[in-house]
JSON list of C-alpha atoms in Angstrom, two decimals:
[
{"chain": "A", "resi": 229, "resn": "UNK", "atom": "CA", "xyz": [16.59, 12.68, -4.35]},
{"chain": "A", "resi": 230, "resn": "UNK", "atom": "CA", "xyz": [17.79, 9.18, -5.21]},
{"chain": "A", "resi": 231, "resn": "UNK", "atom": "CA", "xyz": [16.66, 6.24, -3.10]},
{"chain": "A", "resi": 232, "resn": "UNK", "atom": "CA", "xyz": [17.21, 2.52, -2.86]},
{"chain": "A", "resi": 233, "resn": "UNK", "atom": "CA", "xyz": [16.09, -0.63, -1.13]},
{"chain": "A", "resi": 234, "resn": "UNK", "atom": "CA", "xyz": [12.76, -1.69, 0.35]},
{"chain": "A", "resi": 235, "resn": "UNK", "atom": "CA", "xyz": [12.92, -1.38, 4.11]},
{"chain": "A", "resi": 236, "resn": "UNK", "atom": "CA", "xyz": [9.40, -2.67, 4.73]},
{"chain": "A", "resi": 237, "resn": "UNK", "atom": "CA", "xyz": [5.79, -2.50, 3.65]},
{"chain": "A", "resi": 238, "resn": "UNK", "atom": "CA", "xyz": [3.10, -1.94, 6.28]},
{"chain": "A", "resi": 239, "resn": "UNK", "atom": "CA", "xyz": [-0.58, -2.71, 5.67]},
{"chain": "A", "resi": 240, "resn": "UNK", "atom": "CA", "xyz": [-3.95, -2.20, 7.35]},
{"chain": "A", "resi": 241, "resn": "UNK", "atom": "CA", "xyz": [-7.61, -2.78, 6.54]},
{"chain": "A", "resi": 242, "resn": "UNK", "atom": "CA", "xyz": [-10.03, 0.13, 7.00]},
{"chain": "A", "resi": 243, "resn": "UNK", "atom": "CA", "xyz": [-13.80, 0.12, 7.27]},
{"chain": "A", "resi": 244, "resn": "UNK", "atom": "CA", "xyz": [-16.11, 2.11, 4.98]},
{"chain": "A", "resi": 245, "resn": "UNK", "atom": "CA", "xyz": [-15.70, 5.17, 7.22]},
{"chain": "A", "resi": 246, "resn": "UNK", "atom": "CA", "xyz": [-11.94, 5.04, 6.91]},
{"chain": "A", "resi": 247, "resn": "UNK", "atom": "CA", "xyz": [-11.33, 3.80, 10.45]},
{"chain": "A", "resi": 248, "resn": "UNK", "atom": "CA", "xyz": [-8.74, 1.16, 11.30]},
{"chain": "A", "resi": 249, "resn": "UNK", "atom": "CA", "xyz": [-10.10, -2.36, 11.81]},
{"chain": "A", "resi": 250, "resn": "UNK", "atom": "CA", "xyz": [-8.39, -3.53, 14.99]},
{"chain": "A", "resi": 251, "resn": "UNK", "atom": "CA", "xyz": [-9.41, -7.15, 15.09]},
{"chain": "A", "resi": 252, "resn": "UNK", "atom": "CA", "xyz": [-7.35, -10.32, 14.57]},
{"chain": "A", "resi": 253, "resn": "UNK", "atom": "CA", "xyz": [-10.21, -11.91, 12.60]},
{"chain": "A", "resi": 254, "resn": "UNK", "atom": "CA", "xyz": [-11.77, -9.05, 10.65]},
{"chain": "A", "resi": 255, "resn": "UNK", "atom": "CA", "xyz": [-8.56, -7.05, 10.36]},
{"chain": "A", "resi": 256, "resn": "UNK", "atom": "CA", "xyz": [-4.89, -7.90, 9.90]},
{"chain": "A", "resi": 257, "resn": "UNK", "atom": "CA", "xyz": [-4.02, -8.04, 13.62]},
{"chain": "A", "resi": 258, "resn": "UNK", "atom": "CA", "xyz": [-5.32, -7.03, 17.05]},
{"chain": "A", "resi": 259, "resn": "UNK", "atom": "CA", "xyz": [-4.01, -3.48, 16.54]},
{"chain": "A", "resi": 260, "resn": "UNK", "atom": "CA", "xyz": [-4.89, -3.48, 12.83]},
{"chain": "A", "resi": 261, "resn": "UNK", "atom": "CA", "xyz": [-1.33, -3.21, 11.49]},
{"chain": "A", "resi": 262, "resn": "UNK", "atom": "CA", "xyz": [0.66, -5.84, 9.60]},
{"chain": "A", "resi": 263, "resn": "UNK", "atom": "CA", "xyz": [4.35, -5.33, 8.81]},
{"chain": "A", "resi": 264, "resn": "UNK", "atom": "CA", "xyz": [5.37, -7.82, 6.10]},
{"chain": "A", "resi": 265, "resn": "UNK", "atom": "CA", "xyz": [8.80, -8.56, 7.53]},
{"chain": "A", "resi": 266, "resn": "UNK", "atom": "CA", "xyz": [8.81, -12.05, 9.06]},
{"chain": "A", "resi": 267, "resn": "UNK", "atom": "CA", "xyz": [11.00, -15.10, 8.41]},
{"chain": "A", "resi": 268, "resn": "UNK", "atom": "CA", "xyz": [11.36, -15.44, 4.64]},
{"chain": "A", "resi": 269, "resn": "UNK", "atom": "CA", "xyz": [8.80, -12.67, 4.13]},
{"chain": "A", "resi": 270, "resn": "UNK", "atom": "CA", "xyz": [9.25, -9.36, 2.36]},
{"chain": "A", "resi": 271, "resn": "UNK", "atom": "CA", "xyz": [8.91, -7.57, -0.96]},
{"chain": "A", "resi": 272, "resn": "UNK", "atom": "CA", "xyz": [11.41, -7.60, -3.79]},
{"chain": "A", "resi": 273, "resn": "UNK", "atom": "CA", "xyz": [9.61, -4.87, -5.73]},
{"chain": "A", "resi": 274, "resn": "UNK", "atom": "CA", "xyz": [7.13, -2.12, -4.91]},
{"chain": "A", "resi": 275, "resn": "UNK", "atom": "CA", "xyz": [6.49, -0.01, -7.97]},
{"chain": "A", "resi": 276, "resn": "UNK", "atom": "CA", "xyz": [4.24, 3.05, -8.11]},
{"chain": "A", "resi": 277, "resn": "UNK", "atom": "CA", "xyz": [3.09, 4.15, -11.58]},
{"chain": "A", "resi": 278, "resn": "UNK", "atom": "CA", "xyz": [1.01, 7.04, -12.95]},
{"chain": "A", "resi": 279, "resn": "UNK", "atom": "CA", "xyz": [1.35, 9.30, -9.92]},
{"chain": "A", "resi": 280, "resn": "UNK", "atom": "CA", "xyz": [1.17, 12.09, -12.47]},
{"chain": "A", "resi": 281, "resn": "UNK", "atom": "CA", "xyz": [0.76, 12.28, -16.23]},
{"chain": "A", "resi": 282, "resn": "UNK", "atom": "CA", "xyz": [2.20, 14.85, -18.58]},
{"chain": "A", "resi": 283, "resn": "UNK", "atom": "CA", "xyz": [-0.06, 17.85, -19.01]},
{"chain": "A", "resi": 284, "resn": "UNK", "atom": "CA", "xyz": [-1.96, 18.84, -22.13]},
{"chain": "A", "resi": 285, "resn": "UNK", "atom": "CA", "xyz": [-0.74, 22.18, -23.49]},
{"chain": "A", "resi": 286, "resn": "UNK", "atom": "CA", "xyz": [-3.24, 24.93, -24.26]},
{"chain": "A", "resi": 287, "resn": "UNK", "atom": "CA", "xyz": [-2.26, 27.03, -27.25]},
{"chain": "A", "resi": 288, "resn": "UNK", "atom": "CA", "xyz": [-3.05, 30.65, -27.96]},
{"chain": "A", "resi": 289, "resn": "UNK", "atom": "CA", "xyz": [-1.45, 33.23, -30.22]},
{"chain": "A", "resi": 290, "resn": "UNK", "atom": "CA", "xyz": [1.06, 30.66, -31.41]},
{"chain": "A", "resi": 291, "resn": "UNK", "atom": "CA", "xyz": [2.30, 29.98, -27.88]},
{"chain": "A", "resi": 292, "resn": "UNK", "atom": "CA", "xyz": [1.64, 27.56, -25.02]},
{"chain": "A", "resi": 293, "resn": "UNK", "atom": "CA", "xyz": [-0.33, 29.73, -22.64]},
{"chain": "A", "resi": 294, "resn": "UNK", "atom": "CA", "xyz": [-1.36, 27.14, -20.08]},
{"chain": "A", "resi": 295, "resn": "UNK", "atom": "CA", "xyz": [-1.25, 23.41, -19.31]},
{"chain": "A", "resi": 296, "resn": "UNK", "atom": "CA", "xyz": [-4.15, 21.24, -18.24]},
{"chain": "A", "resi": 297, "resn": "UNK", "atom": "CA", "xyz": [-3.38, 18.42, -15.80]},
{"chain": "A", "resi": 298, "resn": "UNK", "atom": "CA", "xyz": [-5.57, 15.40, -15.21]},
{"chain": "A", "resi": 299, "resn": "UNK", "atom": "CA", "xyz": [-6.20, 13.70, -11.89]},
{"chain": "A", "resi": 300, "resn": "UNK", "atom": "CA", "xyz": [-3.53, 11.68, -10.12]},
{"chain": "A", "resi": 301, "resn": "UNK", "atom": "CA", "xyz": [-4.25, 7.96, -10.64]},
{"chain": "A", "resi": 302, "resn": "UNK", "atom": "CA", "xyz": [-1.51, 5.93, -8.90]},
{"chain": "A", "resi": 303, "resn": "UNK", "atom": "CA", "xyz": [-1.24, 2.22, -9.61]},
{"chain": "A", "resi": 304, "resn": "UNK", "atom": "CA", "xyz": [0.82, -0.27, -7.62]},
{"chain": "A", "resi": 305, "resn": "UNK", "atom": "CA", "xyz": [2.69, -3.44, -8.53]},
{"chain": "A", "resi": 306, "resn": "UNK", "atom": "CA", "xyz": [4.05, -5.48, -5.63]},
{"chain": "A", "resi": 307, "resn": "UNK", "atom": "CA", "xyz": [6.20, -8.59, -5.89]},
{"chain": "A", "resi": 308, "resn": "UNK", "atom": "CA", "xyz": [6.69, -10.59, -2.70]},
{"chain": "A", "resi": 309, "resn": "UNK", "atom": "CA", "xyz": [9.57, -12.88, -1.84]},
{"chain": "A", "resi": 310, "resn": "UNK", "atom": "CA", "xyz": [6.95, -14.42, 0.40]},
{"chain": "A", "resi": 311, "resn": "UNK", "atom": "CA", "xyz": [3.77, -13.10, 1.98]},
{"chain": "A", "resi": 312, "resn": "UNK", "atom": "CA", "xyz": [1.74, -14.73, 4.73]},
{"chain": "A", "resi": 313, "resn": "UNK", "atom": "CA", "xyz": [-1.02, -16.73, 3.01]},
{"chain": "A", "resi": 314, "resn": "UNK", "atom": "CA", "xyz": [-3.90, -15.43, 5.15]},
{"chain": "A", "resi": 315, "resn": "UNK", "atom": "CA", "xyz": [-2.72, -11.83, 4.89]},
{"chain": "A", "resi": 316, "resn": "UNK", "atom": "CA", "xyz": [-2.46, -12.16, 1.11]},
{"chain": "A", "resi": 317, "resn": "UNK", "atom": "CA", "xyz": [-6.05, -13.42, 0.87]},
{"chain": "A", "resi": 318, "resn": "UNK", "atom": "CA", "xyz": [-7.37, -10.65, 3.13]},
{"chain": "A", "resi": 319, "resn": "UNK", "atom": "CA", "xyz": [-5.59, -7.93, 1.16]},
{"chain": "A", "resi": 320, "resn": "UNK", "atom": "CA", "xyz": [-7.37, -9.20, -1.97]},
{"chain": "A", "resi": 321, "resn": "UNK", "atom": "CA", "xyz": [-10.72, -9.49, -0.20]},
{"chain": "A", "resi": 322, "resn": "UNK", "atom": "CA", "xyz": [-11.00, -13.28, -0.25]},
{"chain": "A", "resi": 323, "resn": "UNK", "atom": "CA", "xyz": [-13.08, -14.76, 2.58]},
{"chain": "A", "resi": 324, "resn": "UNK", "atom": "CA", "xyz": [-12.77, -18.19, 4.16]},
{"chain": "A", "resi": 325, "resn": "UNK", "atom": "CA", "xyz": [-15.46, -20.76, 3.50]},
{"chain": "A", "resi": 326, "resn": "UNK", "atom": "CA", "xyz": [-16.53, -22.34, 6.80]},
{"chain": "A", "resi": 327, "resn": "UNK", "atom": "CA", "xyz": [-17.27, -25.71, 5.15]},
{"chain": "A", "resi": 328, "resn": "UNK", "atom": "CA", "xyz": [-13.99, -26.31, 3.32]},
{"chain": "A", "resi": 329, "resn": "UNK", "atom": "CA", "xyz": [-11.63, -23.76, 4.87]},
{"chain": "A", "resi": 330, "resn": "UNK", "atom": "CA", "xyz": [-10.86, -22.52, 1.37]},
{"chain": "A", "resi": 331, "resn": "UNK", "atom": "CA", "xyz": [-10.56, -18.82, 0.52]},
{"chain": "A", "resi": 332, "resn": "UNK", "atom": "CA", "xyz": [-13.00, -17.43, -2.06]},
{"chain": "A", "resi": 333, "resn": "UNK", "atom": "CA", "xyz": [-13.13, -14.07, -3.84]},
{"chain": "A", "resi": 334, "resn": "UNK", "atom": "CA", "xyz": [-15.72, -11.63, -2.46]},
{"chain": "A", "resi": 335, "resn": "UNK", "atom": "CA", "xyz": [-16.78, -8.20, -3.64]},
{"chain": "A", "resi": 336, "resn": "UNK", "atom": "CA", "xyz": [-16.68, -5.37, -2.92]},
{"chain": "A", "resi": 337, "resn": "UNK", "atom": "CA", "xyz": [-12.93, -5.26, -2.34]},
{"chain": "A", "resi": 338, "resn": "UNK", "atom": "CA", "xyz": [-11.66, -4.21, 1.09]},
{"chain": "A", "resi": 339, "resn": "UNK", "atom": "CA", "xyz": [-10.08, -0.82, 1.72]},
{"chain": "A", "resi": 340, "resn": "UNK", "atom": "CA", "xyz": [-6.34, -1.43, 2.13]},
{"chain": "A", "resi": 341, "resn": "UNK", "atom": "CA", "xyz": [-3.99, 1.24, 3.47]},
{"chain": "A", "resi": 342, "resn": "UNK", "atom": "CA", "xyz": [-0.26, 0.90, 2.92]},
{"chain": "A", "resi": 343, "resn": "UNK", "atom": "CA", "xyz": [3.02, 2.66, 3.65]},
{"chain": "A", "resi": 344, "resn": "UNK", "atom": "CA", "xyz": [6.08, 1.60, 1.63]},
{"chain": "A", "resi": 345, "resn": "UNK", "atom": "CA", "xyz": [9.38, 2.58, 3.22]},
{"chain": "A", "resi": 346, "resn": "UNK", "atom": "CA", "xyz": [12.62, 2.96, 1.27]},
{"chain": "A", "resi": 347, "resn": "UNK", "atom": "CA", "xyz": [15.84, 4.80, 2.11]},
{"chain": "A", "resi": 348, "resn": "UNK", "atom": "CA", "xyz": [18.34, 7.34, 0.86]},
{"chain": "A", "resi": 349, "resn": "UNK", "atom": "CA", "xyz": [21.52, 6.14, -0.79]},
{"chain": "A", "resi": 350, "resn": "UNK", "atom": "CA", "xyz": [23.51, 6.58, 2.44]},
{"chain": "A", "resi": 351, "resn": "UNK", "atom": "CA", "xyz": [20.84, 4.73, 4.42]},
{"chain": "A", "resi": 352, "resn": "UNK", "atom": "CA", "xyz": [20.35, 7.56, 6.92]},
{"chain": "A", "resi": 353, "resn": "UNK", "atom": "CA", "xyz": [17.02, 8.88, 5.65]},
{"chain": "A", "resi": 354, "resn": "UNK", "atom": "CA", "xyz": [13.74, 7.00, 5.33]},
{"chain": "A", "resi": 355, "resn": "UNK", "atom": "CA", "xyz": [11.26, 7.77, 2.56]},
{"chain": "A", "resi": 356, "resn": "UNK", "atom": "CA", "xyz": [7.60, 6.85, 3.05]},
{"chain": "A", "resi": 357, "resn": "UNK", "atom": "CA", "xyz": [5.08, 6.48, 0.22]},
{"chain": "A", "resi": 358, "resn": "UNK", "atom": "CA", "xyz": [1.55, 6.45, 1.61]},
{"chain": "A", "resi": 359, "resn": "UNK", "atom": "CA", "xyz": [-1.80, 5.21, 0.30]},
{"chain": "A", "resi": 360, "resn": "UNK", "atom": "CA", "xyz": [-5.07, 5.27, 2.24]},
{"chain": "A", "resi": 361, "resn": "UNK", "atom": "CA", "xyz": [-7.43, 3.33, -0.03]},
{"chain": "A", "resi": 362, "resn": "UNK", "atom": "CA", "xyz": [-6.14, 0.58, -2.31]},
{"chain": "A", "resi": 363, "resn": "UNK", "atom": "CA", "xyz": [-7.95, -2.28, -4.02]},
{"chain": "A", "resi": 364, "resn": "UNK", "atom": "CA", "xyz": [-5.62, -5.23, -4.68]},
{"chain": "A", "resi": 365, "resn": "UNK", "atom": "CA", "xyz": [-5.91, -8.07, -7.19]},
{"chain": "A", "resi": 366, "resn": "UNK", "atom": "CA", "xyz": [-3.69, -11.07, -7.83]},
{"chain": "A", "resi": 367, "resn": "UNK", "atom": "CA", "xyz": [-4.19, -11.54, -11.53]},
{"chain": "A", "resi": 368, "resn": "UNK", "atom": "CA", "xyz": [-2.62, -14.98, -11.93]},
{"chain": "A", "resi": 369, "resn": "UNK", "atom": "CA", "xyz": [-1.27, -18.03, -10.13]},
{"chain": "A", "resi": 370, "resn": "UNK", "atom": "CA", "xyz": [1.65, -19.59, -11.94]},
{"chain": "A", "resi": 371, "resn": "UNK", "atom": "CA", "xyz": [2.92, -23.10, -11.27]},
{"chain": "A", "resi": 372, "resn": "UNK", "atom": "CA", "xyz": [5.94, -24.95, -12.66]},
{"chain": "A", "resi": 373, "resn": "UNK", "atom": "CA", "xyz": [7.49, -28.28, -11.77]},
{"chain": "A", "resi": 374, "resn": "UNK", "atom": "CA", "xyz": [10.75, -28.48, -9.86]},
{"chain": "A", "resi": 375, "resn": "UNK", "atom": "CA", "xyz": [13.66, -30.01, -11.73]},
{"chain": "A", "resi": 376, "resn": "UNK", "atom": "CA", "xyz": [17.21, -30.17, -10.36]},
{"chain": "A", "resi": 377, "resn": "UNK", "atom": "CA", "xyz": [16.44, -26.53, -9.51]},
{"chain": "A", "resi": 378, "resn": "UNK", "atom": "CA", "xyz": [13.53, -25.33, -7.41]},
{"chain": "A", "resi": 379, "resn": "UNK", "atom": "CA", "xyz": [11.03, -23.38, -9.49]},
{"chain": "A", "resi": 380, "resn": "UNK", "atom": "CA", "xyz": [9.10, -21.01, -7.24]},
{"chain": "A", "resi": 381, "resn": "UNK", "atom": "CA", "xyz": [6.34, -18.47, -7.84]},
{"chain": "A", "resi": 382, "resn": "UNK", "atom": "CA", "xyz": [6.47, -15.02, -6.28]},
{"chain": "A", "resi": 383, "resn": "UNK", "atom": "CA", "xyz": [3.15, -13.45, -5.31]},
{"chain": "A", "resi": 384, "resn": "UNK", "atom": "CA", "xyz": [2.40, -10.46, -7.54]},
{"chain": "A", "resi": 385, "resn": "UNK", "atom": "CA", "xyz": [-0.27, -7.97, -6.45]},
{"chain": "A", "resi": 386, "resn": "UNK", "atom": "CA", "xyz": [-1.65, -5.13, -8.53]},
{"chain": "A", "resi": 387, "resn": "UNK", "atom": "CA", "xyz": [-3.27, -2.23, -6.71]},
{"chain": "A", "resi": 388, "resn": "UNK", "atom": "CA", "xyz": [-5.60, 0.52, -7.86]},
{"chain": "A", "resi": 389, "resn": "UNK", "atom": "CA", "xyz": [-5.31, 3.56, -5.60]},
{"chain": "A", "resi": 390, "resn": "UNK", "atom": "CA", "xyz": [-8.68, 5.19, -4.87]},
{"chain": "A", "resi": 391, "resn": "UNK", "atom": "CA", "xyz": [-9.54, 8.48, -3.18]},
{"chain": "A", "resi": 392, "resn": "UNK", "atom": "CA", "xyz": [-8.84, 8.59, 0.58]},
{"chain": "A", "resi": 393, "resn": "UNK", "atom": "CA", "xyz": [-11.80, 7.59, 2.71]},
{"chain": "A", "resi": 394, "resn": "UNK", "atom": "CA", "xyz": [-11.92, 10.63, 5.01]},
{"chain": "A", "resi": 395, "resn": "UNK", "atom": "CA", "xyz": [-12.29, 14.16, 3.57]},
{"chain": "A", "resi": 396, "resn": "UNK", "atom": "CA", "xyz": [-9.67, 15.80, 5.81]},
{"chain": "A", "resi": 397, "resn": "UNK", "atom": "CA", "xyz": [-6.61, 13.63, 5.02]},
{"chain": "A", "resi": 398, "resn": "UNK", "atom": "CA", "xyz": [-4.00, 13.62, 2.23]},
{"chain": "A", "resi": 399, "resn": "UNK", "atom": "CA", "xyz": [-4.55, 17.34, 1.66]},
{"chain": "A", "resi": 400, "resn": "UNK", "atom": "CA", "xyz": [-2.27, 19.63, -0.34]},
{"chain": "A", "resi": 401, "resn": "UNK", "atom": "CA", "xyz": [-1.53, 23.15, 0.91]},
{"chain": "A", "resi": 402, "resn": "UNK", "atom": "CA", "xyz": [-4.51, 24.45, -1.08]},
{"chain": "A", "resi": 403, "resn": "UNK", "atom": "CA", "xyz": [-6.84, 21.96, 0.64]},
{"chain": "A", "resi": 404, "resn": "UNK", "atom": "CA", "xyz": [-7.27, 19.70, -2.40]},
{"chain": "A", "resi": 405, "resn": "UNK", "atom": "CA", "xyz": [-7.22, 15.99, -1.53]},
{"chain": "A", "resi": 406, "resn": "UNK", "atom": "CA", "xyz": [-4.85, 13.65, -3.37]},
{"chain": "A", "resi": 407, "resn": "UNK", "atom": "CA", "xyz": [-4.51, 9.83, -3.35]},
{"chain": "A", "resi": 408, "resn": "UNK", "atom": "CA", "xyz": [-0.73, 9.76, -2.70]},
{"chain": "A", "resi": 409, "resn": "UNK", "atom": "CA", "xyz": [1.59, 11.20, -0.07]},
{"chain": "A", "resi": 410, "resn": "UNK", "atom": "CA", "xyz": [5.37, 10.96, 0.18]},
{"chain": "A", "resi": 411, "resn": "UNK", "atom": "CA", "xyz": [7.42, 11.92, 3.23]},
{"chain": "A", "resi": 412, "resn": "UNK", "atom": "CA", "xyz": [11.11, 12.18, 4.16]},
{"chain": "A", "resi": 413, "resn": "UNK", "atom": "CA", "xyz": [12.22, 11.42, 7.70]},
{"chain": "A", "resi": 414, "resn": "UNK", "atom": "CA", "xyz": [14.59, 14.40, 8.08]},
{"chain": "A", "resi": 415, "resn": "UNK", "atom": "CA", "xyz": [12.12, 17.06, 6.94]},
{"chain": "A", "resi": 416, "resn": "UNK", "atom": "CA", "xyz": [11.52, 19.77, 9.54]},
{"chain": "A", "resi": 417, "resn": "UNK", "atom": "CA", "xyz": [7.83, 19.01, 10.06]},
{"chain": "A", "resi": 418, "resn": "UNK", "atom": "CA", "xyz": [8.04, 15.22, 9.72]},
{"chain": "A", "resi": 419, "resn": "UNK", "atom": "CA", "xyz": [6.14, 13.23, 12.37]},
{"chain": "A", "resi": 420, "resn": "UNK", "atom": "CA", "xyz": [5.92, 9.48, 11.76]},
{"chain": "A", "resi": 421, "resn": "UNK", "atom": "CA", "xyz": [3.16, 8.92, 14.31]},
{"chain": "A", "resi": 422, "resn": "UNK", "atom": "CA", "xyz": [0.91, 11.49, 12.60]},
{"chain": "A", "resi": 423, "resn": "UNK", "atom": "CA", "xyz": [1.75, 10.07, 9.18]},
{"chain": "A", "resi": 424, "resn": "UNK", "atom": "CA", "xyz": [0.72, 6.60, 10.31]},
{"chain": "A", "resi": 425, "resn": "UNK", "atom": "CA", "xyz": [-2.41, 7.90, 12.01]},
{"chain": "A", "resi": 426, "resn": "UNK", "atom": "CA", "xyz": [-3.55, 9.70, 8.86]},
{"chain": "A", "resi": 427, "resn": "UNK", "atom": "CA", "xyz": [-2.76, 6.78, 6.56]},
{"chain": "A", "resi": 428, "resn": "UNK", "atom": "CA", "xyz": [-4.01, 4.00, 8.82]},
{"chain": "A", "resi": 429, "resn": "UNK", "atom": "CA", "xyz": [-7.36, 5.36, 9.94]},
{"chain": "A", "resi": 430, "resn": "UNK", "atom": "CA", "xyz": [-6.45, 6.76, 13.34]},
{"chain": "A", "resi": 431, "resn": "UNK", "atom": "CA", "xyz": [-3.73, 4.27, 14.31]},
{"chain": "A", "resi": 432, "resn": "UNK", "atom": "CA", "xyz": [-1.80, 5.22, 17.45]},
{"chain": "A", "resi": 433, "resn": "UNK", "atom": "CA", "xyz": [1.67, 3.93, 18.28]},
{"chain": "A", "resi": 434, "resn": "UNK", "atom": "CA", "xyz": [0.74, 3.60, 21.96]},
{"chain": "A", "resi": 435, "resn": "UNK", "atom": "CA", "xyz": [-0.51, 0.13, 21.07]},
{"chain": "A", "resi": 436, "resn": "UNK", "atom": "CA", "xyz": [2.15, -2.54, 20.58]},
{"chain": "A", "resi": 437, "resn": "UNK", "atom": "CA", "xyz": [2.18, -3.86, 17.02]},
{"chain": "A", "resi": 438, "resn": "UNK", "atom": "CA", "xyz": [1.10, -7.49, 16.73]},
{"chain": "A", "resi": 439, "resn": "UNK", "atom": "CA", "xyz": [2.92, -9.49, 14.04]},
{"chain": "A", "resi": 440, "resn": "UNK", "atom": "CA", "xyz": [-0.30, -11.15, 12.88]},
{"chain": "A", "resi": 441, "resn": "UNK", "atom": "CA", "xyz": [1.22, -14.54, 12.07]}
]
């Protein structure tokens, strides 16, 4: 189906076991969730590439008898109108130096979970694209001088989607795990709370979301 608009992007940091980090210092907020939808904040683009690649045909007797498909390797490109500075650094895995207060790159990268919500053309249906284990980089920082017009730089993040952290999530009907899930809010079996719990390492909606700013 066709879709449009970015409703919101929701993020969380997970530990190495795939559990939600619910801590305002080590995680993105006291309940672990950060919705990038504050004053002046939001995303102008969220693009998902290489969810699938065309298969390689297998020939026999002058005919295509089968097709071989490689693994799903989703890649993300996010462009922010604005994104909270601290949240941006934490998504990339930068840590704050106690001497200067500056943020410095640290490896390994954190495990970032994300749900991107868009909507149907009539606006009545929400579509959720889910990722459990992303590594984000900000490849460049561009600066230009203001003239009689303001020249601003939009944060651009590139994400590599890795395999989910727990073995029993993001499973297809045949039990094979995949790195990407997509859901539609009016499907018969759709349950947003379970979708968020699976994506965000056991998150429960019984806890009030903290903005994190």
